[in-house]
Coordinates of C-alpha atoms and ligand atoms in Angstrom, one line a residue:
M286 CA -28.5 28.5 -92.7
R287 CA -24.8 29.2 -92.2
V288 CA -23.2 27.6 -95.3
V289 CA -19.4 27.4 -95.8
R290 CA -18.2 25.7 -98.9
V291 CA -15.4 23.3 -97.8
A292 CA -12.9 21.2 -99.6
A293 CA -10.9 18.2 -98.5
A294 CA -7.7 18.2 -100.6
Q295 CA -6.4 14.7 -100.9
I296 CA -2.7 14.4 -101.7
G297 CA -1.3 11.4 -103.5
G298 CA 2.0 9.9 -102.2
I299 CA 5.0 12.0 -101.8
S300 CA 8.3 10.4 -102.6
L301 CA 11.5 10.8 -100.5
R302 CA 13.0 12.6 -103.5
E303 CA 10.3 15.2 -103.8
S304 CA 11.3 18.7 -102.6
R305 CA 9.2 21.0 -100.3
A306 CA 8.9 23.4 -103.3
E307 CA 7.5 20.6 -105.5
V308 CA 5.0 19.6 -102.8
V309 CA 3.9 23.2 -102.2
E310 CA 3.3 23.6 -105.9
R311 CA 0.9 20.7 -105.7
L312 CA -0.9 22.2 -102.8
L313 CA -1.1 25.6 -104.5
A314 CA -2.8 24.0 -107.5
L315 CA -5.5 22.5 -105.2
L316 CA -5.9 25.8 -103.3
E317 CA -6.4 27.6 -106.7
Q318 CA -8.9 24.9 -107.8
A319 CA -10.8 25.3 -104.5
A320 CA -10.9 29.1 -104.8
G321 CA -12.2 28.7 -108.3
A322 CA -15.0 26.4 -107.0
G323 CA -15.9 29.1 -104.4
C324 CA -14.5 27.3 -101.3
G325 CA -13.8 29.2 -98.1
L326 CA -11.8 26.4 -96.4
V327 CA -9.5 23.7 -97.7
V328 CA -8.4 20.8 -95.5
F329 CA -5.0 19.3 -96.3
P330 CA -3.7 16.0 -94.8
E331 CA -1.5 15.0 -91.8
L332 CA 2.3 15.6 -92.3
T333 CA 1.4 17.0 -95.7
L334 CA 4.8 18.4 -96.7
T335 CA 6.8 15.2 -96.9
T336 CA 6.6 11.4 -97.2
F337 CA 5.3 9.7 -94.1
F338 CA 8.8 9.5 -92.5
P339 CA 7.9 7.6 -89.3
R340 CA 8.0 4.5 -91.5
Y341 CA 11.9 4.8 -91.6
F342 CA 14.0 4.1 -88.5
H343 CA 16.8 6.4 -87.4
E344 CA 18.8 5.7 -84.3
D345 CA 19.5 9.4 -83.9
V346 CA 16.2 11.3 -83.9
A347 CA 17.9 14.5 -85.2
R348 CA 18.4 12.6 -88.5
T349 CA 14.7 13.3 -89.1
D350 CA 15.2 17.1 -88.9
P351 CA 14.9 17.5 -92.7
F352 CA 11.2 16.4 -92.4
F353 CA 10.4 19.0 -89.8
E354 CA 9.5 22.7 -90.2
A355 CA 11.5 25.0 -87.9
A356 CA 9.0 27.9 -88.6
M357 CA 5.5 28.2 -89.8
P358 CA 5.2 29.9 -92.2
G359 CA 8.8 29.3 -93.3
P360 CA 10.4 30.3 -96.6
E361 CA 9.0 27.3 -98.4
T362 CA 5.5 27.4 -97.0
Q363 CA 5.0 31.2 -97.2
P364 CA 3.5 30.9 -100.7
L365 CA 0.6 28.9 -99.2
F366 CA -0.2 31.8 -96.8
D367 CA 0.2 34.4 -99.6
A368 CA -2.1 32.4 -101.8
A369 CA -4.7 32.0 -99.1
A370 CA -4.7 35.8 -98.5
R371 CA -4.8 36.6 -102.3
L372 CA -7.6 34.1 -103.0
G373 CA -9.5 34.6 -99.7
V374 CA -9.4 30.9 -98.9
G375 CA -8.5 29.5 -95.4
F376 CA -6.8 26.2 -94.9
H377 CA -5.9 23.4 -92.4
L378 CA -2.4 22.0 -92.8
G379 CA -0.7 19.1 -91.0
Y380 CA 3.1 19.2 -90.7
A381 CA 6.0 18.1 -88.5
E382 CA 6.8 20.9 -86.1
R383 CA 10.3 21.4 -84.5
V384 CA 10.4 24.1 -81.9
E385 CA 12.7 25.2 -79.2
E386 CA 10.6 25.5 -76.0
E387 CA 11.5 25.2 -72.3
G388 CA 15.2 25.3 -73.3
R389 CA 15.1 22.2 -75.4
V390 CA 14.2 20.9 -78.9
R391 CA 10.6 19.6 -79.1
R392 CA 9.0 17.7 -82.0
F393 CA 5.2 17.4 -82.6
N394 CA 2.9 16.1 -85.2
T395 CA 1.0 19.4 -85.7
A396 CA -1.9 21.0 -87.6
I397 CA -2.8 24.6 -88.1
L398 CA -5.9 26.5 -89.0
V399 CA -5.3 29.4 -91.3
S400 CA -7.9 32.2 -91.9
P401 CA -8.8 33.5 -95.4
A402 CA -6.6 36.5 -94.5
G403 CA -3.6 34.1 -94.4
E404 CA -3.2 34.2 -90.6
I405 CA -2.9 31.3 -88.2
V406 CA -5.9 31.2 -86.0
G407 CA -5.4 27.8 -84.4
N408 CA -2.6 25.2 -83.5
Y409 CA -3.2 21.6 -82.6
R410 CA -0.6 19.0 -81.6
K411 CA -1.5 15.3 -82.1
V412 CA -2.4 13.6 -78.8
H413 CA -2.9 9.9 -79.8
L414 CA 0.4 8.9 -81.3
P415 CA 0.2 5.4 -82.7
G416 CA 3.0 2.9 -83.4
H417 CA 6.1 2.2 -81.4
S418 CA 9.4 3.9 -80.3
E419 CA 11.9 1.2 -81.0
Q420 CA 12.8 -0.5 -84.3
L421 CA 10.8 -3.6 -85.2
P422 CA 13.3 -5.5 -87.3
D423 CA 10.7 -8.0 -88.6
A424 CA 8.0 -5.5 -89.6
P425 CA 7.6 -4.7 -93.3
F426 CA 8.0 -1.0 -92.4
Q427 CA 8.1 1.0 -89.2
H428 CA 5.5 3.3 -87.5
L429 CA 7.8 5.4 -85.3
E430 CA 5.5 8.2 -84.3
K431 CA 6.1 7.4 -80.6
R432 CA 9.9 7.8 -81.2
Y433 CA 9.8 11.0 -83.3
F434 CA 7.1 13.0 -81.7
E435 CA 6.0 14.1 -78.2
V436 CA 2.4 13.7 -77.1
G437 CA 0.6 17.0 -78.0
D438 CA 0.2 19.3 -75.0
L439 CA -2.6 21.6 -76.2
G440 CA -5.6 19.4 -75.6
F441 CA -8.4 19.6 -78.2
P442 CA -9.3 23.3 -78.4
V443 CA -11.8 24.8 -80.8
W444 CA -11.9 28.2 -82.5
R445 CA -14.5 30.6 -83.7
A446 CA -13.6 30.7 -87.4
F447 CA -15.3 30.4 -90.8
G448 CA -18.6 31.6 -89.3
G449 CA -18.8 28.7 -86.8
V450 CA -16.9 26.7 -84.2
V451 CA -14.0 24.7 -85.7
G452 CA -11.8 22.0 -84.2
M453 CA -8.9 19.9 -85.3
C454 CA -7.6 16.4 -84.7
I455 CA -5.1 14.2 -86.5
C456 CA -5.4 10.7 -88.0
N457 CA -5.2 8.2 -85.1
D458 CA -7.2 10.7 -82.9
R459 CA -10.2 9.9 -85.0
R460 CA -10.4 6.4 -83.5
W461 CA -10.8 7.8 -80.0
P462 CA -14.2 9.0 -78.9
E463 CA -12.7 11.0 -76.1
A464 CA -11.1 13.4 -78.7
W465 CA -14.4 14.0 -80.4
R466 CA -16.3 14.5 -77.1
V467 CA -13.9 17.1 -75.8
M468 CA -14.5 19.1 -79.0
G469 CA -18.3 18.3 -78.8
L470 CA -18.3 19.7 -75.3
Q471 CA -17.1 23.0 -76.7
G472 CA -19.9 23.1 -79.3
V473 CA -17.8 22.1 -82.2
E474 CA -19.6 22.4 -85.6
L475 CA -16.8 21.4 -88.0
V476 CA -13.7 19.2 -87.4
A477 CA -10.8 19.3 -89.8
L478 CA -8.5 16.3 -89.8
G479 CA -5.8 14.9 -92.0
F480 CA -4.5 11.3 -92.0
N481 CA -1.8 8.9 -93.3
T482 CA -3.2 5.4 -92.8
P483 CA -1.0 2.6 -94.0
E484 CA -2.9 0.0 -96.0
T485 CA -1.2 -2.8 -94.0
N486 CA -1.4 -3.1 -90.2
I487 CA 2.1 -4.1 -89.0
H488 CA 0.9 -5.1 -85.6
H489 CA -1.6 -7.9 -86.4
R490 CA -3.2 -9.3 -89.5
E491 CA -6.1 -7.3 -90.7
P492 CA -7.9 -7.6 -94.1
A493 CA -7.3 -4.5 -96.2
H494 CA -11.1 -3.7 -96.4
L495 CA -11.3 -3.3 -92.7
R496 CA -8.8 -0.4 -92.8
M497 CA -11.2 1.7 -94.9
F498 CA -14.2 0.4 -92.9
H499 CA -12.7 1.5 -89.5
H500 CA -11.7 4.9 -91.0
R501 CA -15.2 5.6 -92.2
L502 CA -16.8 4.2 -89.0
S503 CA -14.7 6.5 -86.8
L504 CA -15.5 9.6 -88.9
Q505 CA -19.2 8.8 -89.0
A506 CA -19.5 8.0 -85.3
G507 CA -17.5 11.1 -84.3
A508 CA -19.7 13.3 -86.5
Y509 CA -23.1 11.9 -85.5
Q510 CA -22.4 11.6 -81.7
N511 CA -21.2 15.2 -81.6
A512 CA -23.5 16.6 -84.3
T513 CA -20.6 18.1 -86.2
W514 CA -19.3 18.2 -89.8
V515 CA -16.1 16.3 -90.4
V516 CA -13.7 17.1 -93.2
A517 CA -11.0 14.5 -93.6
A518 CA -8.1 14.6 -96.0
A519 CA -5.8 11.7 -96.8
K520 CA -2.2 11.4 -97.9
S521 CA -2.8 8.4 -100.1
G522 CA -1.6 5.9 -102.6
D523 CA 2.0 4.8 -103.2
E524 CA 4.9 6.4 -101.3
D525 CA 8.1 4.8 -102.3
G526 CA 6.5 1.4 -102.5
H527 CA 4.5 1.8 -99.3
R528 CA 0.7 2.1 -99.6
L529 CA -1.6 4.5 -97.8
I530 CA -5.4 4.2 -97.9
A531 CA -7.3 7.1 -99.6
G532 CA -11.0 7.7 -98.7
S533 CA -10.9 11.4 -98.1
A534 CA -14.4 12.3 -97.0
I535 CA -16.8 15.0 -95.8
V536 CA -19.3 13.7 -93.3
S537 CA -22.4 15.6 -92.2
P538 CA -23.6 15.9 -88.6
T539 CA -26.1 13.1 -89.3
G540 CA -23.2 10.8 -89.8
E541 CA -23.7 10.5 -93.5
I542 CA -20.8 10.6 -96.0
V543 CA -21.8 13.4 -98.4
A544 CA -18.6 13.5 -100.5
E545 CA -15.8 11.0 -100.9
A546 CA -12.6 10.8 -103.0
S547 CA -12.8 8.4 -105.9
T548 CA -9.0 8.3 -106.6
E549 CA -5.8 7.7 -104.7
G550 CA -4.1 10.8 -106.1
D551 CA -4.3 14.6 -105.7
E552 CA -8.1 15.2 -105.7
L553 CA -10.4 17.9 -104.3
I554 CA -13.8 17.0 -102.9
V555 CA -16.2 19.8 -102.2
H556 CA -19.4 20.3 -100.2
D557 CA -21.6 23.1 -99.0
C558 CA -21.6 22.6 -95.2
D559 CA -24.5 24.2 -93.4
L560 CA -23.1 24.7 -89.9
D561 CA -26.7 24.9 -88.6
L562 CA -27.4 21.3 -89.7
G563 CA -26.4 19.8 -86.3
A564 CA -28.5 22.2 -84.3
D565 CA -31.5 19.9 -83.9
L566 CA -29.4 17.0 -82.8
K567 CA -27.6 19.2 -80.3
R568 CA -31.0 20.4 -79.0
H569 CA -32.5 16.9 -78.6
V570 CA -30.8 13.5 -78.8
F571 CA -27.4 15.0 -78.0
D572 CA -28.5 17.8 -75.7
F573 CA -25.4 17.3 -73.5
A574 CA -26.8 19.5 -70.6
R575 CA -29.9 17.3 -70.2
H576 CA -28.6 13.8 -71.0
R577 CA -24.9 13.5 -70.1
R578 CA -24.0 11.8 -66.8
P579 CA -20.4 12.7 -66.1
E580 CA -20.7 11.1 -62.6
A581 CA -20.9 7.8 -64.4
Y582 CA -17.9 8.5 -66.5
T583 CA -15.2 9.1 -63.9
R584 CA -13.2 6.1 -65.2
I585 CA -12.6 7.9 -68.5
T586 CA -10.1 10.3 -66.9
A587 CA -9.1 8.2 -63.9
Q588 CA -7.4 5.3 -65.8
T589 CA -5.9 4.3 -69.1
A590 CA -5.7 0.5 -69.3
A591 CA -8.9 -1.6 -68.8
T592 CA -9.2 -3.2 -65.4
R593 CA -11.1 -6.4 -65.3
P594 CA -13.2 -7.7 -62.4
A595 CA -11.3 -10.1 -60.1
Ligands
LIG169 N1 -0.8 8.4 -89.0 C1 -1.6 7.7 -88.2 O1 -2.0 8.1 -87.1 N2 -1.8 6.4 -88.6 C2 -2.6 5.5 -87.8 C3 -2.2 4.1 -88.1 C4 -2.6 3.2 -87.0 S1 -2.7 1.6 -87.3 C5 -4.2 1.2 -86.5 C6 -4.1 5.6 -88.0 O2 -4.8 5.6 -87.0 O3 -4.6 5.6 -89.2

């Protein structure tokens, strides 16, 4: 058995008025709580440090700069890294990343994996950006990830960390089996992911209960089909009158939900994850070497849109 005690740290809504320092205080409280419970890893949500700002339209993208981190750690996030090292607890954190690369400003929806020594061991930039890039005047709110972020350029790497093989993805990525499989093909044993899922779908009518159903379905399928643990943390509840689903969850390699948040606010859920639990599945039903047939899957990387027969 290779057991790592893991927490998903759900964060209740963050209002536009809340400062970084106030948010970091909330995160530190959960990190302390997790350390007290003996956890080795804490998973925080997507875009943890601010409200879900892609719901607000700005003609000039630079107006969103206050929501971005220009450095990680920066002056306001350094206390998280200091606490991790002091407590011996690693963490996964989603945030808006603003970097100068290739001689220009680039913006990504990013997550990092930080070791119990307080050092960054992995970076991931969200690949599947949902929403739209232009203002939708009739929508109840916006979802402008395609306007404010570039598509992540790092693929879906995994890292040797926490005694196993750890991967990351972010929110909408969980709906795409390709993301899971790319990590599965690197032997992933635990996937950390954060999400901000609005309760209302602005694109077409969808009953509220389906939002939670599709969230769980995606986590459970991704976990089982790749024999991996999944630790998913929500930013949830009310944000300035806009609602996000909760449902932070830990899913075992069998696809079963073993822990789930019961509130919409700041809440820690904890589970002892045995990283060997997926080994039988990886040796038999999902022995990729014996059973996968990539020659039959060429369409997966050859095309995006579906093409129907004539
Ligand atoms: N943040 C994020 O990626 N949210 C999306 C909303 C998409 S609406 C189907 C999500 O997949 O939850």
